[in-house]
Tab-separated table of C-alpha atoms and ligand atoms in Angstrom:
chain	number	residue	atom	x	y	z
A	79	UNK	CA	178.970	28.986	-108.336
A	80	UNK	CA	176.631	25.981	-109.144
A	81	UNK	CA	174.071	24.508	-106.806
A	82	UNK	CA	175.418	21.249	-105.122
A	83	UNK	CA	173.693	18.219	-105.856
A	84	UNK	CA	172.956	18.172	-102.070
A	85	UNK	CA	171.439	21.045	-102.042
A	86	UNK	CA	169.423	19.852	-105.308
A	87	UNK	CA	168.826	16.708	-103.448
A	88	UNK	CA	166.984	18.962	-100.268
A	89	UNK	CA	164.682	21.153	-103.076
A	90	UNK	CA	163.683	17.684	-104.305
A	91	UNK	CA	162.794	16.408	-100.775
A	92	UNK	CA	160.954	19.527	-100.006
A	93	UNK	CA	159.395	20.944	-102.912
A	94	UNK	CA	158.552	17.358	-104.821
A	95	UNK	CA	159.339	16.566	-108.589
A	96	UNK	CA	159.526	17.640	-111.430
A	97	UNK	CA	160.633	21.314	-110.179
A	98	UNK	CA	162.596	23.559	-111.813
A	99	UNK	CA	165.059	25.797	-109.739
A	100	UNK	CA	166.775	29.415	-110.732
A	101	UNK	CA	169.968	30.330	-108.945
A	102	UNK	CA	170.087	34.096	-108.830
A	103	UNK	CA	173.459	34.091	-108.093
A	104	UNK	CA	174.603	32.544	-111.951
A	105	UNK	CA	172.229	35.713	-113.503
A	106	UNK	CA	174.468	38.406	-111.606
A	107	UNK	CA	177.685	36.414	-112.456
A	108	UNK	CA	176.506	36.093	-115.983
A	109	UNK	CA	175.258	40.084	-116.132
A	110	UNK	CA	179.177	40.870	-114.922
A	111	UNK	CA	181.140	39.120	-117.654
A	112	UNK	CA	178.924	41.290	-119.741
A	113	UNK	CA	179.413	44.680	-118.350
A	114	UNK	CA	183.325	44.171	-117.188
A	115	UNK	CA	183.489	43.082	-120.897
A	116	UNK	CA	181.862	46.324	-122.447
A	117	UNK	CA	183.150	48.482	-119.434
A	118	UNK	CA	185.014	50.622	-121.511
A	119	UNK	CA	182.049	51.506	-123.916
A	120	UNK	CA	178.230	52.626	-124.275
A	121	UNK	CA	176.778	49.677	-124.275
A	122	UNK	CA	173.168	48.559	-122.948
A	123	UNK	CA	172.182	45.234	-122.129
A	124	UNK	CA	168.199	44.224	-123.051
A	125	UNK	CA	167.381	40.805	-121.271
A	126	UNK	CA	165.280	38.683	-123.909
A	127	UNK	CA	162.435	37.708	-120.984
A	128	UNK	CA	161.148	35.472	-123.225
A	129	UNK	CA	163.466	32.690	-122.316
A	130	UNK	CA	162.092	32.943	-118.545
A	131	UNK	CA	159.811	35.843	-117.202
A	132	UNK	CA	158.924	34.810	-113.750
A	133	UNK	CA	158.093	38.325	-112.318
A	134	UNK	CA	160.471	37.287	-109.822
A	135	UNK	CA	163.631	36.728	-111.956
A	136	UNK	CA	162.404	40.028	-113.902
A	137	UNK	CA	162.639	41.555	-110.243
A	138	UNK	CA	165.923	40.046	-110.575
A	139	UNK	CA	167.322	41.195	-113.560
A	140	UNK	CA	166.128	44.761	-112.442
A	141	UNK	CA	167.982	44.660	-109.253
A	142	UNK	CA	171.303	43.927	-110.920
A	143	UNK	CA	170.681	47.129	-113.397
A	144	UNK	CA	169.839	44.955	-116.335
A	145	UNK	CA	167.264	46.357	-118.509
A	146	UNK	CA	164.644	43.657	-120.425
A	147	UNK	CA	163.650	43.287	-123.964
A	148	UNK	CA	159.991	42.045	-124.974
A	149	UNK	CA	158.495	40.036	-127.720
A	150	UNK	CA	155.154	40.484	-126.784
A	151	UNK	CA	152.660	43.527	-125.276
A	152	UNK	CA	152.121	40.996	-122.374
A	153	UNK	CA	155.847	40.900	-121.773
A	154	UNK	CA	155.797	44.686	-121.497
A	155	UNK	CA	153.435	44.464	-119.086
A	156	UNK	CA	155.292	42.224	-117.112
A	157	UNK	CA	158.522	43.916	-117.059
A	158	UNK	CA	156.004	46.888	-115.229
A	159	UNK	CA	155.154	44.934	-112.688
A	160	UNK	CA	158.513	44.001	-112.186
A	161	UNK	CA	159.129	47.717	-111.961
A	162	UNK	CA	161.282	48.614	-114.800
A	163	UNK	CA	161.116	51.971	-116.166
A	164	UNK	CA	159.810	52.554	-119.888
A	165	UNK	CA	163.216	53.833	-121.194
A	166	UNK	CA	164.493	50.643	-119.808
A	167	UNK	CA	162.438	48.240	-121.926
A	168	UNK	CA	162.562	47.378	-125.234
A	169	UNK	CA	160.021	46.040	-127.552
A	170	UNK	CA	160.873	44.208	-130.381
A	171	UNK	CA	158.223	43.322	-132.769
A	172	UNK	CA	157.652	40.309	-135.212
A	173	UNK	CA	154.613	39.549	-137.129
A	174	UNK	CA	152.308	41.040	-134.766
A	175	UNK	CA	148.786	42.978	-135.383
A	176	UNK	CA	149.715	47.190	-135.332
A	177	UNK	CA	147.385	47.344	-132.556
A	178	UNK	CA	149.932	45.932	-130.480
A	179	UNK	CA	152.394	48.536	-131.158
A	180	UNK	CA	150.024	51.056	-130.507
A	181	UNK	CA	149.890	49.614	-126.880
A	182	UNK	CA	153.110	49.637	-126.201
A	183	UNK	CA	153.577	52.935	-127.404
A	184	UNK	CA	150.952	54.169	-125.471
A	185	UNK	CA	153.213	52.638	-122.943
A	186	UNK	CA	156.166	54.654	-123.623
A	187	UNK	CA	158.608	51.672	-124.099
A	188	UNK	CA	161.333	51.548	-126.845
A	189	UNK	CA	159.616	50.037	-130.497
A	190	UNK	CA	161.815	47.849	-133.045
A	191	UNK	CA	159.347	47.650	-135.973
A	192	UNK	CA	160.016	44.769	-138.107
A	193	UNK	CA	157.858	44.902	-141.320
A	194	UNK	CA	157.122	47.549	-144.040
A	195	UNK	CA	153.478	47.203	-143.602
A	196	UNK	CA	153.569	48.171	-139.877
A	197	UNK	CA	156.464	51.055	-140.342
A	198	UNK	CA	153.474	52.868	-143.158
A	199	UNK	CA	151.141	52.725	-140.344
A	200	UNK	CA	153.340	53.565	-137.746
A	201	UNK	CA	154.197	56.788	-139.477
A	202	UNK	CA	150.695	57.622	-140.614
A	203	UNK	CA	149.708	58.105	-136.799
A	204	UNK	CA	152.758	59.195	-135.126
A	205	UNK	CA	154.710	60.514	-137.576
A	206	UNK	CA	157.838	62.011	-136.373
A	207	UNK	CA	156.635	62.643	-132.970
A	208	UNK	CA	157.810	59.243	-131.226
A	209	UNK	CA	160.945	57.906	-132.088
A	210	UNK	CA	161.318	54.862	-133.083
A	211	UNK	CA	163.755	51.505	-134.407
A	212	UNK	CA	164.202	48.966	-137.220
A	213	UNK	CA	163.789	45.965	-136.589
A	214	UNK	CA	166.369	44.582	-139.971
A	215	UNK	CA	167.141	41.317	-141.397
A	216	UNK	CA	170.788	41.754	-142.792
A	217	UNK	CA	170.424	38.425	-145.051
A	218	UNK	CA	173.704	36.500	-142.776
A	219	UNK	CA	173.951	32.881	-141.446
A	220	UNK	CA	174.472	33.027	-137.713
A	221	UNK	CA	173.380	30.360	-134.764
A	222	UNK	CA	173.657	27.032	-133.720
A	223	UNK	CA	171.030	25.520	-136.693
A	224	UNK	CA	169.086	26.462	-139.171
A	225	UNK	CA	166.044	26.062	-136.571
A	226	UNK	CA	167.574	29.078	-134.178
A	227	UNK	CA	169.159	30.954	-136.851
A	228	UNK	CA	167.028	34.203	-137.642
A	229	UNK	CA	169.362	36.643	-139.790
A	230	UNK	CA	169.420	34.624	-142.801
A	231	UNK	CA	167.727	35.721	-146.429
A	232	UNK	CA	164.606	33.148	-146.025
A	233	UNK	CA	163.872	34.212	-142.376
A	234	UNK	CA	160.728	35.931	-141.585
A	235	UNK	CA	162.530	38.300	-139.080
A	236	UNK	CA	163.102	41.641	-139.652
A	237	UNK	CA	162.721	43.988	-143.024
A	238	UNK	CA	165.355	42.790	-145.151
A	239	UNK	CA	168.595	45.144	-145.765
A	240	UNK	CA	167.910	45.224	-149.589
A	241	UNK	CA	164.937	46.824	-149.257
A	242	UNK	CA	166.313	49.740	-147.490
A	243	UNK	CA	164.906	52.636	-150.376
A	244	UNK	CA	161.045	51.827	-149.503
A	245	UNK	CA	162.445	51.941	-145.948
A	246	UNK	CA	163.596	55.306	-146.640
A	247	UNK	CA	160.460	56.384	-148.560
A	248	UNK	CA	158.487	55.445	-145.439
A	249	UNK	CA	160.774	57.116	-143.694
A	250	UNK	CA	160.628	60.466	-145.371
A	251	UNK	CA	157.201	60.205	-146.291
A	252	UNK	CA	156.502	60.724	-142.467
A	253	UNK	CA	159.542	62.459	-141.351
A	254	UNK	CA	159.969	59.188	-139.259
A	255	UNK	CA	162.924	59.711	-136.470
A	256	UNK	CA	164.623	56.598	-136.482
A	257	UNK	CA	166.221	56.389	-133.330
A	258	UNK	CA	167.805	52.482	-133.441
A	259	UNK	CA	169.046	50.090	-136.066
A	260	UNK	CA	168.352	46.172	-134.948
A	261	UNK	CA	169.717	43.082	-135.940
A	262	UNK	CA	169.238	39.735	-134.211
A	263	UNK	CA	170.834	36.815	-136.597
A	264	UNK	CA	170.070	33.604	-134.256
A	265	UNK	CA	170.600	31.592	-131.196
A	266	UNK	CA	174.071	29.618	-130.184
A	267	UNK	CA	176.254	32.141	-131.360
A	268	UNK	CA	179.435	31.611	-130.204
A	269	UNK	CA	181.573	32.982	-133.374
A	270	UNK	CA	182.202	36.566	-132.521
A	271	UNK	CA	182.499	37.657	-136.313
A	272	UNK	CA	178.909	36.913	-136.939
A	273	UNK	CA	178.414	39.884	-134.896
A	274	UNK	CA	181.267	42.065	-136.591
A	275	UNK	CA	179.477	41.167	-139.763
A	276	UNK	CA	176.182	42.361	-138.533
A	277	UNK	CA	178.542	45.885	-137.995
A	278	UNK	CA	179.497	45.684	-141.158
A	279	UNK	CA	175.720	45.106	-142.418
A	280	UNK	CA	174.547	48.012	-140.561
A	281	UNK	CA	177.410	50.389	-141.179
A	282	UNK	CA	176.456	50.150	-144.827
A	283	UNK	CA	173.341	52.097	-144.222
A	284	UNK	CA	174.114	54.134	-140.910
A	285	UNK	CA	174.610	57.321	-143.250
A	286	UNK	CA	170.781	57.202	-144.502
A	287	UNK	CA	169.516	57.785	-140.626
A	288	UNK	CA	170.388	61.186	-139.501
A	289	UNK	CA	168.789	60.807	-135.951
A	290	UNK	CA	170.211	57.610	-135.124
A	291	UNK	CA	171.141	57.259	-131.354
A	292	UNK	CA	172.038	53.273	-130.730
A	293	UNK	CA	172.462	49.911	-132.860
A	294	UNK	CA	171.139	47.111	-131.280
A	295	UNK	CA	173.053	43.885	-132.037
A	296	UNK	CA	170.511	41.549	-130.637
A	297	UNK	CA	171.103	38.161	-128.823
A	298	UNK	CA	171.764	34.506	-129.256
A	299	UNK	CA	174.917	34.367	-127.135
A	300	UNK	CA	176.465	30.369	-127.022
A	301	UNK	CA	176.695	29.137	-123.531
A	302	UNK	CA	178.275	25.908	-122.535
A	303	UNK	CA	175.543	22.543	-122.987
A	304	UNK	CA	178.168	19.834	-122.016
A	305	UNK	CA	181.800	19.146	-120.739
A	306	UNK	CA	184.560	21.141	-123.164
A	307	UNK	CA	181.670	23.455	-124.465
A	308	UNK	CA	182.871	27.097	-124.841
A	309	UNK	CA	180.845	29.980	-124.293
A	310	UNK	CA	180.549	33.454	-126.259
A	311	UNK	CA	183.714	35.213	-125.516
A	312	UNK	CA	182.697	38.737	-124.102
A	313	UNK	CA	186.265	40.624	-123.982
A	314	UNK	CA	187.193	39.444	-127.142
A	315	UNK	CA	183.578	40.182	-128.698
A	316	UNK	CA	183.707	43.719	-126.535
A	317	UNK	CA	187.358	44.281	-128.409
A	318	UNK	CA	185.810	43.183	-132.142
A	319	UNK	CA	182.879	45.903	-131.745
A	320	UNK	CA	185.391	48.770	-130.584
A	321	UNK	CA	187.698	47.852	-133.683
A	322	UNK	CA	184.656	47.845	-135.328
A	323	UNK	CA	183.916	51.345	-134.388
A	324	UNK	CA	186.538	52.220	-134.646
A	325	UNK	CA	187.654	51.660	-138.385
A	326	UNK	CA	183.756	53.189	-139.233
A	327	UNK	CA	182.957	56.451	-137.282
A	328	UNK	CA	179.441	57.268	-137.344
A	329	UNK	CA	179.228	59.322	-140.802
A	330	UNK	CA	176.880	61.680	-139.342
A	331	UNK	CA	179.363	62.754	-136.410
A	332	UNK	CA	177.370	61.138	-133.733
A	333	UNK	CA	177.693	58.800	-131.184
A	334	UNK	CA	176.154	55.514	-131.315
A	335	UNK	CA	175.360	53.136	-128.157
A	336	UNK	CA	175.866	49.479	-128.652
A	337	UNK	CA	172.928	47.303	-127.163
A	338	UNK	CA	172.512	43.608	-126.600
A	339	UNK	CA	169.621	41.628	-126.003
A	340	UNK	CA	170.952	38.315	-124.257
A	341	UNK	CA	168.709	35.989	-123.261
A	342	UNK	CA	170.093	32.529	-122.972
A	343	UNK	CA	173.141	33.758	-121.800
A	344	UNK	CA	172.173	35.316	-118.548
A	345	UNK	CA	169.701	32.385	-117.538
A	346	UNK	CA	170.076	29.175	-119.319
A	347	UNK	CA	173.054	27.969	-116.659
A	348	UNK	CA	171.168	29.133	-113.662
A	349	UNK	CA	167.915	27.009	-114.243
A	350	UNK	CA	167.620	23.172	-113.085
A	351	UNK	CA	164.863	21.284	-113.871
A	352	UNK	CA	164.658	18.345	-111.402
A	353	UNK	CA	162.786	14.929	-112.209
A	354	UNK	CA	162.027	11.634	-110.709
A	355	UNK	CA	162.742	7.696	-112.738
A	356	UNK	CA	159.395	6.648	-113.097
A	357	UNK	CA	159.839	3.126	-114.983
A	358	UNK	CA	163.037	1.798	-116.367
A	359	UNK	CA	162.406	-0.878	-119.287
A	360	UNK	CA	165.141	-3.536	-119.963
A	361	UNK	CA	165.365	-4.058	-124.092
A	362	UNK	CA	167.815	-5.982	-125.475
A	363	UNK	CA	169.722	-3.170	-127.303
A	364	UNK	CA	168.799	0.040	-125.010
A	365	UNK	CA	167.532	0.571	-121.349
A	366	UNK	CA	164.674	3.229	-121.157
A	367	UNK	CA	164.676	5.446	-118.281
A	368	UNK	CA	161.005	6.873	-117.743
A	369	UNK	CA	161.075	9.977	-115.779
A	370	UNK	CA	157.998	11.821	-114.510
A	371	UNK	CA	158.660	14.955	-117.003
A	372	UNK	CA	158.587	14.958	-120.626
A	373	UNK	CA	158.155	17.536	-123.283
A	374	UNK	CA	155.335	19.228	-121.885
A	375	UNK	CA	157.556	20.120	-119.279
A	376	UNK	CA	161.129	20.726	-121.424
A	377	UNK	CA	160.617	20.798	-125.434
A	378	UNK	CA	163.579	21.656	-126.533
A	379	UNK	CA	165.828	18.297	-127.030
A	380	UNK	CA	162.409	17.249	-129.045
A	381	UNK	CA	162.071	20.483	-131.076
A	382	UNK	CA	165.204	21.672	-131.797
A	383	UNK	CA	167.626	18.964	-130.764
A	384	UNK	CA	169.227	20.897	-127.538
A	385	UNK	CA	171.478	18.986	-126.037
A	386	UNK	CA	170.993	19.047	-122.261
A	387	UNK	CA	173.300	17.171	-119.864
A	388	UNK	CA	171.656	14.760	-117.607
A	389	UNK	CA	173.051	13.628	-114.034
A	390	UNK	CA	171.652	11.064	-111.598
A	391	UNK	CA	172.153	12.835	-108.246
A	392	UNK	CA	170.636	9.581	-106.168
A	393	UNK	CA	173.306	7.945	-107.130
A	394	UNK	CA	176.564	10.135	-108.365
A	395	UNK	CA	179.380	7.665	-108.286
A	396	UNK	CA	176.975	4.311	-109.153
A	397	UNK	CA	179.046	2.412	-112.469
A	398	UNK	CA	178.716	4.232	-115.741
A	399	UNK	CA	175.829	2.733	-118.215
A	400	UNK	CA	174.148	3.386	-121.276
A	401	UNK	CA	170.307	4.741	-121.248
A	402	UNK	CA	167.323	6.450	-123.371
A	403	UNK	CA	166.323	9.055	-121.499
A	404	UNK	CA	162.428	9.112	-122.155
A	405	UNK	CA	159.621	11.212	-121.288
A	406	UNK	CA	156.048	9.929	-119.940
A	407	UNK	CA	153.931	12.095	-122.783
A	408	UNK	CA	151.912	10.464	-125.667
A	409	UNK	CA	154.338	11.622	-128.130
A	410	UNK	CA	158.078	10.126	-128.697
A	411	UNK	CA	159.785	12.621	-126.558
A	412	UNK	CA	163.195	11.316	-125.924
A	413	UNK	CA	165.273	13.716	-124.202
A	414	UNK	CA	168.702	11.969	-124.360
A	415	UNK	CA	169.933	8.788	-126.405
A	416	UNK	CA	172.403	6.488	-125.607
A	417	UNK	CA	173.825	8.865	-122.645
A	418	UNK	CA	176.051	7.571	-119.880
A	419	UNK	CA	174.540	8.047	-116.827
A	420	UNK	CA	175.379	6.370	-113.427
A	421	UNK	CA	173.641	3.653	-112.629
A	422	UNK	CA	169.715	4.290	-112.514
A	423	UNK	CA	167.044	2.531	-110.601
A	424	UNK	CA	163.424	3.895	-110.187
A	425	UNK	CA	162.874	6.314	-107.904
A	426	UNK	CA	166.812	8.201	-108.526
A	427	UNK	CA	166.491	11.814	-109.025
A	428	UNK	CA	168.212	13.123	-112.795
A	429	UNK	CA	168.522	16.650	-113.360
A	430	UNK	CA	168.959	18.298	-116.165
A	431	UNK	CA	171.503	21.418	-116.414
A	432	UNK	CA	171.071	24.739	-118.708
A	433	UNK	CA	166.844	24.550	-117.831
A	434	UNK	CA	166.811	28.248	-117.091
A	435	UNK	CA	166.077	29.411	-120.498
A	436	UNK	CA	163.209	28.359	-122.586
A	437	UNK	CA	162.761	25.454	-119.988
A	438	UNK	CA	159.379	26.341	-117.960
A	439	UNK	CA	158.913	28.716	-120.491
A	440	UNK	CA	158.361	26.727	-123.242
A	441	UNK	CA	155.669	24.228	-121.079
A	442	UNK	CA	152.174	23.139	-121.737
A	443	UNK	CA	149.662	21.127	-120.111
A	444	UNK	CA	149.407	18.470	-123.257
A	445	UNK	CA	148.142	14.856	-122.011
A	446	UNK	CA	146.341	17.303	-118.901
A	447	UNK	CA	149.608	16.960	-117.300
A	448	UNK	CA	149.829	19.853	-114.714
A	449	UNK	CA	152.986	21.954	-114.800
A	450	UNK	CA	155.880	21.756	-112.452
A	451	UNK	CA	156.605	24.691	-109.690
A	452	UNK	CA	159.210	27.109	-109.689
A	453	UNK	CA	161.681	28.031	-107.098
A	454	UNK	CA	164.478	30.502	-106.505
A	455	UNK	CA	167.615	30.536	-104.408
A	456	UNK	CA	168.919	33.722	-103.869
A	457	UNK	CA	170.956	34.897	-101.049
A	458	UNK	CA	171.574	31.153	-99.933
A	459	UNK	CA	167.437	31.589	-99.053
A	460	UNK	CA	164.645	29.506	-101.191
A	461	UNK	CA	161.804	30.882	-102.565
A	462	UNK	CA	158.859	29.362	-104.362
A	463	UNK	CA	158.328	31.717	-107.041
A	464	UNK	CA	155.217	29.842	-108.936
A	465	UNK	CA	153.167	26.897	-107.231
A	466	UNK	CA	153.073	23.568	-108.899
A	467	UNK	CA	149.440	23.411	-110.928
A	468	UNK	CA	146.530	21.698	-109.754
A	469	UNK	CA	144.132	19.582	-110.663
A	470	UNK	CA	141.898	22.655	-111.386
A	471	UNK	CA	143.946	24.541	-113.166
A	472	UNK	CA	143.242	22.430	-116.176
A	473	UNK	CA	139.606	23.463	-115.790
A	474	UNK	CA	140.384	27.252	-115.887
A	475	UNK	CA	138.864	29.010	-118.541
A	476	UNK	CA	136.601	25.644	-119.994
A	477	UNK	CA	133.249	26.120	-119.677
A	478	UNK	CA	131.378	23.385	-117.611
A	479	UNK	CA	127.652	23.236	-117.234
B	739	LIG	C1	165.008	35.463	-128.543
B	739	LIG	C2	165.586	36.784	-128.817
B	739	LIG	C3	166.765	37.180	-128.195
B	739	LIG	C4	167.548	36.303	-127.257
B	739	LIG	O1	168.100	35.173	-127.826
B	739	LIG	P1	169.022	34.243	-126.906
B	739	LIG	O2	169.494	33.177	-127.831
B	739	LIG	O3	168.187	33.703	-125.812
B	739	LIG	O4	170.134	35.107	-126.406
B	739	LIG	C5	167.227	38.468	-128.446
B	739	LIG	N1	166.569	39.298	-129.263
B	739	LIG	C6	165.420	38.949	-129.876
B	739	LIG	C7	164.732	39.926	-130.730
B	739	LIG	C8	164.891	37.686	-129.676
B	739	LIG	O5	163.768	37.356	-130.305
């Protein structure tokens, strides 16, 4: 199901390095274990674009019947152009101006509000005629580390559970119809219960929204980062939301849809970010490897300690040796200490695995460093699906006499 290193090897060769590459074929695989899972239920999966919105993996997800979740306006927009429906996207809202939800629901789309502030205004000028969700924070610990964990009672996410009488005031004030109930509680969740408890959270308060048509569990599904990793278990999760279900039926008689909003989970494995050994430096204790990437191009082993496994494809059964795997940014951006890699000269291609989500996504220009192209294998055919930047393209919007 993985691309060879051979045919890694030929992108290299004719695209250049550093180049990140999407295998279409790992999104549908990963889009199936979720709906042969959940087959037996109403459940909706949202794809979190944020972690990779290439209009041409958006195209993607589309195709395969997936339908997207936003975190900004722009994303909206996006997912249009990709050609999704507005009942099949989702906004979900964090901190941001009302303004913005006023665009997108001028735009039709499905709205998770997540503050007080913006729910009052919300209501004073649409009142019960758009419906509407709740964006909650229900005050539990779920997700890899405290830096991806979102659900917890000092996170800025969400309006917190225990205020849930001024949610109701707003609520009647304006006759608000509050259509879905949303809960996200982190990233790297691979202990099922977390999202049981989020159930539990939300069952608490179900009876207080007569008009409720879904709850929306969120994301943050675990996949696998290195050998003997596990991933999020789908049947068993799908089997701990029916029992779920089915030890609370919806007090007000109605059913409720179950939606998802996986973002890592669909795209992290397909994504490959490809890089060349620039420099190796000899020290007496370690042995820097110097590859033409570094956290302008992939942030997250610097910002939230991701782990990302590391193979040198020029030379795949060369003797096992110890290496710092360094970036070539002003800044100490190490993406790998002390990691066994087979033997590396300069000039050996590394890849990195699990680059599809929040890889390119993440990038920046910093040190005027352009940013690597994109390119997609689907079908068994290649397709660039972004060119690599230019020179100009760190001139674009400066102002030059
Ligand atoms: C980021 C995000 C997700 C997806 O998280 P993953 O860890 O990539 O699955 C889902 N929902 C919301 C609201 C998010 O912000």
């Amino acid at each position: 199901m993985a691309l060879s290193q051979q045919q890694l090897k030929n992108l290299a060769a004719e695209f250049g390095t550093p180049l990140y590459v999407y295998d279409a074929e790992h999104i549908t695989a990963q889009y199936k274990k979720l709906t042969d899972a959940f087959a037996q239920t109403d459940t909706k999966f949202f794809y979190a674009c944020k972690a990779l919105t290439n209009i041409n993996i958006l195209k993607h997800i589309n195709s395969i019947g997936c339908n997207v979740d936003c975190s900004s306006v722009n994303e909206v927009k996006l997912a249009f152009l990709a050609g999704f429906e507005p009942k099949r996207i989702l906004y979900t809202s964090n901190g941001i101006h009302f303004s913005e939800i006023e665009e997108a629901q001028n735009l039709g789309v499905h709205i998770n509000i997540d503050s007080l502030s913006n729910l009052e205004k919300f209501g004073q000028k649409f009142g019960h005629s758009y419906p509407v969700g709740l964006r909650l924070r229900p005050n539990i610990m779920g997700g890899g580390n405290l830096k991806v964990s979102t659900g917890h009672d000092q996170s800025k996410f969400g309006i917190p559970v225990d205020q849930l009488d001024q949610i109701l005031d707003v609520v009647s004030k304006y006759n608000l119809h509050i259509q879905n109930l949303h809960i996200h509680t982190g990233s790297d969740i691979k202990d099922v219960d977390v999202f049981v408890k989020g159930i539990e959270v939300l069952f608490d308060i179900i009876p207080s929204f007569k008009k409720l048509e879904s709850i929306d569990l969120g994301g943050g599904f675990k996949v696998p980062y290195q050998d003997g990793d596990g991933e999020t278990d789908m049947p068993l999760l799908a089997k701990k939301v029916n029992e779920a279900f089915s030890n609370h039926p919806n007090p007000n008689g109605k059913h409720l849809q179950v939606w998802f909003e996986p973002g890592k989970f669909l795209v992290s494995g397909a994504g490959y970010l490809l890089t060349e050994v620039n420099v190796i430096k000899e020290n007496p204790n370690t042995t820097f490897v110097g590859i033409n990437s570094g956290l302008n191009h992939l942030i997250r082993p610097m910002f939230y300690d991701a782990y990302h496994k590391i193979e040198n494809i020029s030379n795949p059964t060369g003797e096992e040796k110890s290496y710092a795997v360094t970036g070539y940014i002003c800044e100490t951006d190490t993406f790998a200490w002390d990691r066994k890699l087979n033997e590396v000269k300069e000039g050996d291609l590394l890849v990195f695995y699990n680059a599809g989500a929040y890889g390119f996504e993440m990038s920046s220009n910093f040190n005027s460093r352009q940013k690597p192209a994109e390119v997609l294998v689907k079908d068994d055919k290649v397709q660039l699906i972004r060119r690599r930047d230019e020179f100009e393209d760190l001139l674009k919007n400066q102002i030059i006499d």
